[in-house]
PDB file with one MODEL, atoms N, CA, C and O in Angstrom:
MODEL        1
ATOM      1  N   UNK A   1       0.840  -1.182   0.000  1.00  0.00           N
ATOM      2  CA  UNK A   1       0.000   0.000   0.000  1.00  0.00           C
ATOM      3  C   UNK A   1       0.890   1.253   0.000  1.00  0.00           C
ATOM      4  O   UNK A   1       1.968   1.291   0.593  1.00  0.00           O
ATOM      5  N   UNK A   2       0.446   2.130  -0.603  1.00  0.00           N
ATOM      6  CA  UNK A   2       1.444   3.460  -1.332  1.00  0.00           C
ATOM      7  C   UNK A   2       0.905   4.483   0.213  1.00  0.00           C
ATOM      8  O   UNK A   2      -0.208   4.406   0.734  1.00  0.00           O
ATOM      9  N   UNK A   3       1.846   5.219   0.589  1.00  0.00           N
ATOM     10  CA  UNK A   3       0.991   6.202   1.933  1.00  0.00           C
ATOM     11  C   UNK A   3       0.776   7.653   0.948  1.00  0.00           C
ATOM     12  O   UNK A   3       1.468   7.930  -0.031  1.00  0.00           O
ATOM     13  N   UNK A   4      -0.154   8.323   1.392  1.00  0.00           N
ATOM     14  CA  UNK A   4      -0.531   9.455   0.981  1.00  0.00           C
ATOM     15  C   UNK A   4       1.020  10.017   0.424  1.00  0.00           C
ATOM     16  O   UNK A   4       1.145  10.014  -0.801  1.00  0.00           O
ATOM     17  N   UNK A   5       2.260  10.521   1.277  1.00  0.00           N
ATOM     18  CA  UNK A   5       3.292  11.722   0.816  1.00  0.00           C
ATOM     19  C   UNK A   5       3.551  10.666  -0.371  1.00  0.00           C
ATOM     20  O   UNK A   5       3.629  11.108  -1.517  1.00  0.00           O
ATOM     21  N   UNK A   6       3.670   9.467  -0.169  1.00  0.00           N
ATOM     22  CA  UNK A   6       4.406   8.474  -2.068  1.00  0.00           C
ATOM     23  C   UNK A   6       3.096   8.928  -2.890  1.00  0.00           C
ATOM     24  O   UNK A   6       3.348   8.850  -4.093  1.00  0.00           O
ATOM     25  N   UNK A   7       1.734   9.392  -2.642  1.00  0.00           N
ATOM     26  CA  UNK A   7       0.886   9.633  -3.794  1.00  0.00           C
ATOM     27  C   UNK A   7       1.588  10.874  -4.262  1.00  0.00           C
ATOM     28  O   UNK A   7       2.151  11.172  -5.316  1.00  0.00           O
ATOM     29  N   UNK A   8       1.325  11.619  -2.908  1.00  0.00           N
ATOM     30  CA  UNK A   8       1.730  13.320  -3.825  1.00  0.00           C
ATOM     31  C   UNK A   8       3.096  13.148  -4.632  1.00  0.00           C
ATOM     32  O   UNK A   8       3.113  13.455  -5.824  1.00  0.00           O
ATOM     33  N   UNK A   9       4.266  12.651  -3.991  1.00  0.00           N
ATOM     34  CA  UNK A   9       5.057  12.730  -4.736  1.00  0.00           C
ATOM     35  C   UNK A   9       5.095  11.854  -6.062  1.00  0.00           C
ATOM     36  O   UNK A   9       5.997  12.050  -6.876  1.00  0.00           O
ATOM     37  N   UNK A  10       4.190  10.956  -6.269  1.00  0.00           N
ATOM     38  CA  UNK A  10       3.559  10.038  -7.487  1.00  0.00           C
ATOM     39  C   UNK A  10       3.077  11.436  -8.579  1.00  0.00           C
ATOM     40  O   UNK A  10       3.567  11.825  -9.639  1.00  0.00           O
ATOM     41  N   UNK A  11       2.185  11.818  -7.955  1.00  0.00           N
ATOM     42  CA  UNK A  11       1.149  12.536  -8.880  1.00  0.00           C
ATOM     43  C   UNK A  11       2.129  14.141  -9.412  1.00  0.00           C
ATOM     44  O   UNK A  11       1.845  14.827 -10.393  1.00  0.00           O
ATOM     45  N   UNK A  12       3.024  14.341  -8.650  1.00  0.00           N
ATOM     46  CA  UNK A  12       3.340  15.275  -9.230  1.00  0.00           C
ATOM     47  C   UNK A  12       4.012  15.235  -9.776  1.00  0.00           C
ATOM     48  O   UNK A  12       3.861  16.001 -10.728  1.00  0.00           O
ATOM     49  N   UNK A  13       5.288  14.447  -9.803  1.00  0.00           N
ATOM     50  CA  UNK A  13       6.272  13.833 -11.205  1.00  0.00           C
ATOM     51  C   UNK A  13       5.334  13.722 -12.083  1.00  0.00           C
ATOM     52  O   UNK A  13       5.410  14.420 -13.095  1.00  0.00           O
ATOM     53  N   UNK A  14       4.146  12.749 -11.890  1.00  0.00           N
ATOM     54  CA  UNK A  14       3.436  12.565 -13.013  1.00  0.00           C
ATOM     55  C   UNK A  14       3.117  13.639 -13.942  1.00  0.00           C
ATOM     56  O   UNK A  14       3.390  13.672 -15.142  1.00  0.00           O
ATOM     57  N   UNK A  15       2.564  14.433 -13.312  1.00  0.00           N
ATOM     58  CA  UNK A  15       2.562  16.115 -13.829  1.00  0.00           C
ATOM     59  C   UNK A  15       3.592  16.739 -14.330  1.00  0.00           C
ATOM     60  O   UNK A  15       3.580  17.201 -15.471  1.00  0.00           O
ATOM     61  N   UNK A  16       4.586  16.819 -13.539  1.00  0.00           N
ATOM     62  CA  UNK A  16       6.126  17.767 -14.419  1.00  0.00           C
ATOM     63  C   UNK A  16       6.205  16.306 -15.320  1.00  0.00           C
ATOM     64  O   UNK A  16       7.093  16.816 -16.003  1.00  0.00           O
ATOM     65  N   UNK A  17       6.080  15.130 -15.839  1.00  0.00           N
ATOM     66  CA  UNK A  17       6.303  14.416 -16.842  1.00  0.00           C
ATOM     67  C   UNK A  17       5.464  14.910 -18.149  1.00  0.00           C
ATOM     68  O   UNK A  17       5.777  14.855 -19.339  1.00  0.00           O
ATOM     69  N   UNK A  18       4.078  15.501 -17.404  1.00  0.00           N
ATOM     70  CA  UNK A  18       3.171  15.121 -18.537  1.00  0.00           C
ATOM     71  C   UNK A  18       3.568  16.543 -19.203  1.00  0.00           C
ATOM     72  O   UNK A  18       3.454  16.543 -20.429  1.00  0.00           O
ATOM     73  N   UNK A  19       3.985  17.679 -18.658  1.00  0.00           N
ATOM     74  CA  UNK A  19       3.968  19.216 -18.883  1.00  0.00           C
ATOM     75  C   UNK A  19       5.336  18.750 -20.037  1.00  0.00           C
ATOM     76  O   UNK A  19       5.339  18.807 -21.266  1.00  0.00           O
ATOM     77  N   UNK A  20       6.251  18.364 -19.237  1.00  0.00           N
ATOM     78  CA  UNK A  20       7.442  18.034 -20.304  1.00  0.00           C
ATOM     79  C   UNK A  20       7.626  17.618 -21.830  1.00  0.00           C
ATOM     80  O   UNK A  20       8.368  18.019 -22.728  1.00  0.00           O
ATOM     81  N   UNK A  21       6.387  16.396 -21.721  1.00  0.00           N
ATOM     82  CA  UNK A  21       5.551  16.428 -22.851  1.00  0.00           C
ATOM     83  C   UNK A  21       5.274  16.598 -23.804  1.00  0.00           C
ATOM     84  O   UNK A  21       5.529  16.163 -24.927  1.00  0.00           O
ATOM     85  N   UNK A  22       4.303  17.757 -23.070  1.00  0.00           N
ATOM     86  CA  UNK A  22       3.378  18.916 -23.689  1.00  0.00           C
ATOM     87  C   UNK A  22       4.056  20.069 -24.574  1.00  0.00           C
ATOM     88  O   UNK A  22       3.757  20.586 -25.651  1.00  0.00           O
ATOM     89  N   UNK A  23       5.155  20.256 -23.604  1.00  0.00           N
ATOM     90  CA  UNK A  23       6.227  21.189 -23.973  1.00  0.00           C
ATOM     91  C   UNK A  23       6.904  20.959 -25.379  1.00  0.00           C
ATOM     92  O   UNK A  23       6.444  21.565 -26.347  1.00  0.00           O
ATOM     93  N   UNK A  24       8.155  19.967 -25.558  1.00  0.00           N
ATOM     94  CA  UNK A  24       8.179  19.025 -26.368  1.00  0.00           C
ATOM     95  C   UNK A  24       7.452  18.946 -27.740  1.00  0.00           C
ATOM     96  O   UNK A  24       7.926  19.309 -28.817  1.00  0.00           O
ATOM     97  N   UNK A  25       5.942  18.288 -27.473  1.00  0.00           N
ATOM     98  CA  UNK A  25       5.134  18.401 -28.775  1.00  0.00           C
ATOM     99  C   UNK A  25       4.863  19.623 -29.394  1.00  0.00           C
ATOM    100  O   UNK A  25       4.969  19.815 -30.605  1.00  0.00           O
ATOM    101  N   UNK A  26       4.394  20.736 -28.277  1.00  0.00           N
ATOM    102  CA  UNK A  26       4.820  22.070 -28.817  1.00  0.00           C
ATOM    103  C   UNK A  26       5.273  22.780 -29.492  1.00  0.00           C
ATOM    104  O   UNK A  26       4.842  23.667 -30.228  1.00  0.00           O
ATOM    105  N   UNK A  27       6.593  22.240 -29.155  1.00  0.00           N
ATOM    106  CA  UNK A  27       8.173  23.151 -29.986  1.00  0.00           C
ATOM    107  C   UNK A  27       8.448  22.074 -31.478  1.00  0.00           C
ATOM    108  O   UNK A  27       9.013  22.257 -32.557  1.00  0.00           O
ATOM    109  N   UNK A  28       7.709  20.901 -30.841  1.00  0.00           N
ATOM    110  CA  UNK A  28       7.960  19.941 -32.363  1.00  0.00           C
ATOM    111  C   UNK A  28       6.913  20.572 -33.709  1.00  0.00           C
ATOM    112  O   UNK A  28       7.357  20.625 -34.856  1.00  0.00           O
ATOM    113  N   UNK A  29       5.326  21.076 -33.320  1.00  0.00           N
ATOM    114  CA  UNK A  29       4.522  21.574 -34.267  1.00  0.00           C
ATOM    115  C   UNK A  29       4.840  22.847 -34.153  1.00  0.00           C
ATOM    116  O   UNK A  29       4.033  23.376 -34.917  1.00  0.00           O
ATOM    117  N   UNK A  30       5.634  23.877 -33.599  1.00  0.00           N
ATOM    118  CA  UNK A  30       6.293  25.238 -33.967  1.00  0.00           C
ATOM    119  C   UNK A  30       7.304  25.284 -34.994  1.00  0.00           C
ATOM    120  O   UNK A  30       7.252  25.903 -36.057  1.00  0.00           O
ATOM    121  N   UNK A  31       8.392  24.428 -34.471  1.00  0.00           N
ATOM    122  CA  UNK A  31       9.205  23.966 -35.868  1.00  0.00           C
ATOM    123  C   UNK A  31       8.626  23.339 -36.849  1.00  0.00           C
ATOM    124  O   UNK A  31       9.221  23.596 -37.895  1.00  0.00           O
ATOM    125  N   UNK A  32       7.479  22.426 -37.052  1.00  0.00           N
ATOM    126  CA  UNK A  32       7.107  22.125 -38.232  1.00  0.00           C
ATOM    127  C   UNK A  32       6.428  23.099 -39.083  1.00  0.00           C
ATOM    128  O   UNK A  32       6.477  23.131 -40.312  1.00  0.00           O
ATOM    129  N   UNK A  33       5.608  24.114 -38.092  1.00  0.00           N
ATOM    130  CA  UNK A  33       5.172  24.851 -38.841  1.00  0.00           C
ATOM    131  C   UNK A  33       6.009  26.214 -39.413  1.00  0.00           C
ATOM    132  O   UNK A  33       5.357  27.033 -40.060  1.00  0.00           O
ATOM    133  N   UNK A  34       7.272  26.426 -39.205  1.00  0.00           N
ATOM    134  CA  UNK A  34       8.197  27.352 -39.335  1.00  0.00           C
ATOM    135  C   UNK A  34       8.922  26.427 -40.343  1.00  0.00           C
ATOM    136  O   UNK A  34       9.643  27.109 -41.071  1.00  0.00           O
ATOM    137  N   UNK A  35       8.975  25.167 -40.621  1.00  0.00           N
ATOM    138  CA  UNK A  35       9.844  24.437 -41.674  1.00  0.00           C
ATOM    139  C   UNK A  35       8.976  24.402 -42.981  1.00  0.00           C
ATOM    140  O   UNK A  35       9.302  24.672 -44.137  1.00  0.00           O
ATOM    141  N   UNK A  36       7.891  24.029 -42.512  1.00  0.00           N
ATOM    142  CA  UNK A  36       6.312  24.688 -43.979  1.00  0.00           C
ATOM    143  C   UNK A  36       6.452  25.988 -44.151  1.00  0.00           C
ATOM    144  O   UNK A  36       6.263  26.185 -45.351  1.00  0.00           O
ATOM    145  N   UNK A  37       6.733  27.218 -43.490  1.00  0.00           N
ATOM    146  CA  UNK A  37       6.038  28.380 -43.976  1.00  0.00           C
ATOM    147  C   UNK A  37       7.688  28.948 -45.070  1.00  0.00           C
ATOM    148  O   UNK A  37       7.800  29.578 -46.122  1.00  0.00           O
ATOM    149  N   UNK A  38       8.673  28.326 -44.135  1.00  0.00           N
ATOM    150  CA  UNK A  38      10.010  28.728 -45.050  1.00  0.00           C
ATOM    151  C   UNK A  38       9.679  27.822 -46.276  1.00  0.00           C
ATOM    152  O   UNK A  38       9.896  28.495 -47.284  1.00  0.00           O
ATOM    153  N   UNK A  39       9.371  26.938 -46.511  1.00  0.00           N
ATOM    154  CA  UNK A  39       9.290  26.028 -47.833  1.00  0.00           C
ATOM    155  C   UNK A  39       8.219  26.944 -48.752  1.00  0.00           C
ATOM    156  O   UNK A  39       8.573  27.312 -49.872  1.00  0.00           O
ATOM    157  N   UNK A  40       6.664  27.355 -48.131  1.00  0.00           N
ATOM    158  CA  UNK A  40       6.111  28.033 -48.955  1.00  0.00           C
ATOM    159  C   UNK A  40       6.701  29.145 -49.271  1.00  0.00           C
ATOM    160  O   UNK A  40       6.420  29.168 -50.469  1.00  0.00           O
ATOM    161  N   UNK A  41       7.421  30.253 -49.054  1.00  0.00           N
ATOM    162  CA  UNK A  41       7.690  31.026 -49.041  1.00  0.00           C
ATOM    163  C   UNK A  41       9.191  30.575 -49.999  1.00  0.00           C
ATOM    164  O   UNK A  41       9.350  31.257 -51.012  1.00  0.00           O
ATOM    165  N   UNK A  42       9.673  30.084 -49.874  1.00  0.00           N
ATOM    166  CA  UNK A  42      10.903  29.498 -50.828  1.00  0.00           C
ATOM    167  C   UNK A  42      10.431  28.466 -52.089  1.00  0.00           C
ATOM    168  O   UNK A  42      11.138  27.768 -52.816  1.00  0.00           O
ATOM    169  N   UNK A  43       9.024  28.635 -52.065  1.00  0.00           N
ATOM    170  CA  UNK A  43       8.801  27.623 -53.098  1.00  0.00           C
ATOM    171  C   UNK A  43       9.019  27.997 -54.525  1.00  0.00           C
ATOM    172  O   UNK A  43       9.559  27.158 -55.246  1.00  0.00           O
ATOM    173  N   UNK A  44       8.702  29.037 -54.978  1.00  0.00           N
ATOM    174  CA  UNK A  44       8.895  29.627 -56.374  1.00  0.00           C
ATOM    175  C   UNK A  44      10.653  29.334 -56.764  1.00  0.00           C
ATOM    176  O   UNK A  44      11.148  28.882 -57.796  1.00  0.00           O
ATOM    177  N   UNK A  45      11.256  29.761 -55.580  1.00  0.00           N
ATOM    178  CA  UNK A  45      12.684  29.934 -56.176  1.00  0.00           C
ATOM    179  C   UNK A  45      13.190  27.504 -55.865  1.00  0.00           C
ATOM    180  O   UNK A  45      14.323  27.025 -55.883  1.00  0.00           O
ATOM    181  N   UNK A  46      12.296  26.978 -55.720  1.00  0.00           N
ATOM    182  CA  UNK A  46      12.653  25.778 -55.541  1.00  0.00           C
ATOM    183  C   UNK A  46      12.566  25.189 -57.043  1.00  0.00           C
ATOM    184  O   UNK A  46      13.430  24.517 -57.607  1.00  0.00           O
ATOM    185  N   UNK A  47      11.273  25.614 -57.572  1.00  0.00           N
ATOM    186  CA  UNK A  47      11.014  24.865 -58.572  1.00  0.00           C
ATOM    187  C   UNK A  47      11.529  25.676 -59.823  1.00  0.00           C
ATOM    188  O   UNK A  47      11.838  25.011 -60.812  1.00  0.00           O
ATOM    189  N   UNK A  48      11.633  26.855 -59.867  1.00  0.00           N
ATOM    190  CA  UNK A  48      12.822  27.276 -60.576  1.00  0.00           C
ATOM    191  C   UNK A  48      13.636  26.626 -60.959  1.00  0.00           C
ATOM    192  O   UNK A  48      13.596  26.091 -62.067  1.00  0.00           O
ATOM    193  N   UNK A  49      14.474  26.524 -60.231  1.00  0.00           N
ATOM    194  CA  UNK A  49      15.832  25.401 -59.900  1.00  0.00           C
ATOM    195  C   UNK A  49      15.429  24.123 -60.421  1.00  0.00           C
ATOM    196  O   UNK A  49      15.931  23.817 -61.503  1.00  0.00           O
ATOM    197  N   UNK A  50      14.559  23.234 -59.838  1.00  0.00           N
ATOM    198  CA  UNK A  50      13.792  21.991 -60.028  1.00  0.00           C
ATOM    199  C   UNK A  50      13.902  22.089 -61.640  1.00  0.00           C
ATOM    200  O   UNK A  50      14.730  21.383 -62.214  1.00  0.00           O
ATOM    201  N   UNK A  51      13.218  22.804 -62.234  1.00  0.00           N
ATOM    202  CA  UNK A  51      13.438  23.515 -63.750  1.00  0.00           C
ATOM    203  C   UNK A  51      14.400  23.165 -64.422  1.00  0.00           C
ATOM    204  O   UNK A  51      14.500  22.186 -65.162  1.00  0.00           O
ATOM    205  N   UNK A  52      15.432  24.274 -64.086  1.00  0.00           N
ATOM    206  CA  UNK A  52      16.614  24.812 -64.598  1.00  0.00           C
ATOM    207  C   UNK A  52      17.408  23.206 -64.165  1.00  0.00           C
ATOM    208  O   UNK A  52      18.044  23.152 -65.218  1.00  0.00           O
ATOM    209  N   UNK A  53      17.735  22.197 -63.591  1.00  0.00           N
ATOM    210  CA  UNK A  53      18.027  21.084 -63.465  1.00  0.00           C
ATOM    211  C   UNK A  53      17.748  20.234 -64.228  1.00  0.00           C
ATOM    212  O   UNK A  53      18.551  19.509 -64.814  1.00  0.00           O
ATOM    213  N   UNK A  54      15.919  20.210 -64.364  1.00  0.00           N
ATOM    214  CA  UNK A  54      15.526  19.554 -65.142  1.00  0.00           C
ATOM    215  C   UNK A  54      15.695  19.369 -66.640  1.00  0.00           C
ATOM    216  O   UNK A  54      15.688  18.291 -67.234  1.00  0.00           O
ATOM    217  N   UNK A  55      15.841  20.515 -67.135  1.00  0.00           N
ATOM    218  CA  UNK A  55      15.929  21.439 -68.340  1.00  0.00           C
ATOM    219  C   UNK A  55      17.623  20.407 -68.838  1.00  0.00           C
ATOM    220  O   UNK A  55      17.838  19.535 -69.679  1.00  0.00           O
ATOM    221  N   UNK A  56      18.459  21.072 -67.850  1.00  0.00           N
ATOM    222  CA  UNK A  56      20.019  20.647 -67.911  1.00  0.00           C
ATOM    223  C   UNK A  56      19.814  18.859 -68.175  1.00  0.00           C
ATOM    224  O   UNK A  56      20.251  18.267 -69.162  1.00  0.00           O
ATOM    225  N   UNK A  57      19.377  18.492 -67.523  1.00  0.00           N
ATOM    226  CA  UNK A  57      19.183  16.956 -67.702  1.00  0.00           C
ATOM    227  C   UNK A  57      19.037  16.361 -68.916  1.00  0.00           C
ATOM    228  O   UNK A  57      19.673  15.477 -69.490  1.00  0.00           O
ATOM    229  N   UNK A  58      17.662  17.292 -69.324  1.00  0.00           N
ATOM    230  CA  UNK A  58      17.128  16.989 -70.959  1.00  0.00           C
ATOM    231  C   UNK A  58      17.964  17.118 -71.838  1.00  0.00           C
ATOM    232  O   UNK A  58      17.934  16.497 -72.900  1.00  0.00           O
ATOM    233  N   UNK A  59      18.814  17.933 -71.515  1.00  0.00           N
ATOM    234  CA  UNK A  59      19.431  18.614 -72.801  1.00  0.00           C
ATOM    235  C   UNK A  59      21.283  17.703 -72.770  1.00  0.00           C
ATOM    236  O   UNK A  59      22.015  17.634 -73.757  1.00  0.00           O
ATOM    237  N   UNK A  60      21.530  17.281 -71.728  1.00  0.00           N
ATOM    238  CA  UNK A  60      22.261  16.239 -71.769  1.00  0.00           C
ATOM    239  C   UNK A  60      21.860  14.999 -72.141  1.00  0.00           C
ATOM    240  O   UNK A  60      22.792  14.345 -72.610  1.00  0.00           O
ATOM    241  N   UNK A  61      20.870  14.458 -72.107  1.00  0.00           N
ATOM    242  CA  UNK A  61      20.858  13.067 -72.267  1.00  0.00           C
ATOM    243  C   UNK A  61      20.390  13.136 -74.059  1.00  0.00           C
ATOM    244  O   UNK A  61      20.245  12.095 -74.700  1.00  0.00           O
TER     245      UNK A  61
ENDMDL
END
């Protein structure tokens, strides 16, 4: 049997675990969405390139 102070100290790790988390997934969909908005925003000058590669390819083979 667990005594009450092993709950609190149970339940509140549990908590700074779950916040840690939270935190974590956070900063993971902030960077994803900062790795999409640089791609849209860089997209014209991607496929340009994509192009101009492509183009080079054709014209070699």
């Amino acid at each position: 049997m667990i005594s009450n102070g092993s709950w609190v100290i149970l339940n509140f790790t549990k908590s700074i675990t779950l916040k840690v988390i939270a935190l974590q997934h956070k900063r993971i969909i902030e960077l994803m969405k900062q790795l999409i908005s640089e791609y849209l925003c860089n997209a014209p000058q991607i496929e340009r390139v994509n192009q101009k590669i492509f183009k080079s390819e054709y014209i070699i083979q």
